[in-house]
Amino acid sequence: MQIQGTLTGWIPDFYETPTYNGEPSDFRLKVLVQDASEIVDQISDEYDKACEWYRDATGKKNFFDAPFEMNEDGSAVIKLAAKLSYGEFPLPVVDTELQPIARDLKLREGSEVLVAIKPNYIPRKSPRGGLRLCPKGIQVLKAVTLAGTDGGDFDVAKAFKKQSGFKQSKPNVKELATVSGEDPDF
């Protein structure tokens, strides 16, 4: 199963072991998917199967929430989790040419990704059943970092031509126009 969307919320490091209060924790990621009805239907079917399996295997009827949140506009936030104890982290993270991303590249909210996911049933020994979506690999389609945004194949030289106007190397600053009766505090 694959989902394509925008990273949202807090984005963990893809190489360093995630921690919470100084202790190792699961790798968690949220992906906002626009027009998510089809993928939500697939996940809902898997979730129902996982809950049914858990109920049949244990007799318990307590379940974790489904691993997504629907929004009114038809989008959904898909919640992914990789468990360190199961050897699911680190996972491959590549660019559009399938090259591993640099260790020092820290993606931020707004980065666009394609994620291969595997639905995993919550094990019988858990006090509640349900479904966990495990990321198996991530392809970064658009990188948003502290330094800026890189959307990939945009060629400035092909999109624009030299024109007259603003030149960073030769500023031509003029005084701002003032309007009479303007409130200086507004």
PDB file of N, CA, C and O in Angstrom, residues 18-19 24-28 81-85 132:
ATOM      1  N   PRO A  18      14.667   7.763  17.526  1.00  0.00           N
ATOM      2  CA  PRO A  18      13.739   8.689  18.178  1.00  0.00           C
ATOM      3  C   PRO A  18      13.705   8.456  19.682  1.00  0.00           C
ATOM      4  O   PRO A  18      13.845   7.323  20.150  1.00  0.00           O
ATOM      5  N   THR A  19      13.537   9.547  20.424  1.00  0.00           N
ATOM      6  CA  THR A  19      13.471   9.449  21.883  1.00  0.00           C
ATOM      7  C   THR A  19      12.294  10.256  22.410  1.00  0.00           C
ATOM      8  O   THR A  19      11.821  11.181  21.754  1.00  0.00           O
ATOM      9  N   PRO A  24      14.488   5.743  24.286  1.00  0.00           N
ATOM     10  CA  PRO A  24      14.117   5.391  22.910  1.00  0.00           C
ATOM     11  C   PRO A  24      12.610   5.176  22.777  1.00  0.00           C
ATOM     12  O   PRO A  24      11.970   4.642  23.678  1.00  0.00           O
ATOM     13  N   SER A  25      12.056   5.634  21.668  1.00  0.00           N
ATOM     14  CA  SER A  25      10.619   5.487  21.448  1.00  0.00           C
ATOM     15  C   SER A  25      10.358   5.074  20.005  1.00  0.00           C
ATOM     16  O   SER A  25      11.268   5.012  19.190  1.00  0.00           O
ATOM     17  N   ASP A  26       9.105   4.826  19.697  1.00  0.00           N
ATOM     18  CA  ASP A  26       8.725   4.470  18.333  1.00  0.00           C
ATOM     19  C   ASP A  26       8.907   5.666  17.408  1.00  0.00           C
ATOM     20  O   ASP A  26       8.791   6.819  17.827  1.00  0.00           O
ATOM     21  N   PHE A  27       9.171   5.397  16.141  1.00  0.00           N
ATOM     22  CA  PHE A  27       9.252   6.426  15.102  1.00  0.00           C
ATOM     23  C   PHE A  27       7.823   6.701  14.646  1.00  0.00           C
ATOM     24  O   PHE A  27       7.128   5.798  14.189  1.00  0.00           O
ATOM     25  N   ARG A  28       7.361   7.923  14.811  1.00  0.00           N
ATOM     26  CA  ARG A  28       5.985   8.278  14.463  1.00  0.00           C
ATOM     27  C   ARG A  28       5.988   9.404  13.430  1.00  0.00           C
ATOM     28  O   ARG A  28       6.789  10.318  13.505  1.00  0.00           O
ATOM     29  N   ALA A  81       3.663   4.447  12.268  1.00  0.00           N
ATOM     30  CA  ALA A  81       4.548   4.160  13.401  1.00  0.00           C
ATOM     31  C   ALA A  81       5.431   2.963  13.080  1.00  0.00           C
ATOM     32  O   ALA A  81       4.951   1.925  12.633  1.00  0.00           O
ATOM     33  N   ALA A  82       6.746   3.143  13.294  1.00  0.00           N
ATOM     34  CA  ALA A  82       7.713   2.049  13.153  1.00  0.00           C
ATOM     35  C   ALA A  82       8.276   1.747  14.539  1.00  0.00           C
ATOM     36  O   ALA A  82       8.683   2.662  15.248  1.00  0.00           O
ATOM     37  N   LYS A  83       8.270   0.483  14.921  1.00  0.00           N
ATOM     38  CA  LYS A  83       8.726   0.085  16.247  1.00  0.00           C
ATOM     39  C   LYS A  83      10.202  -0.295  16.218  1.00  0.00           C
ATOM     40  O   LYS A  83      10.626  -1.107  15.409  1.00  0.00           O
ATOM     41  N   LEU A  84      10.963   0.312  17.122  1.00  0.00           N
ATOM     42  CA  LEU A  84      12.380  -0.020  17.246  1.00  0.00           C
ATOM     43  C   LEU A  84      12.554  -1.475  17.661  1.00  0.00           C
ATOM     44  O   LEU A  84      13.426  -2.178  17.155  1.00  0.00           O
ATOM     45  N   SER A  85      11.707  -1.930  18.589  1.00  0.00           N
ATOM     46  CA  SER A  85      11.840  -3.290  19.119  1.00  0.00           C
ATOM     47  C   SER A  85      11.596  -4.358  18.059  1.00  0.00           C
ATOM     48  O   SER A  85      12.019  -5.493  18.218  1.00  0.00           O
ATOM     49  N   ARG A 132      -1.869  -0.970  13.085  1.00  0.00           N
ATOM     50  CA  ARG A 132      -0.769  -0.010  13.051  1.00  0.00           C
ATOM     51  C   ARG A 132      -0.241   0.015  11.624  1.00  0.00           C
ATOM     52  O   ARG A 132      -0.032  -1.035  11.022  1.00  0.00           O
TER      53      ARG A 132
END
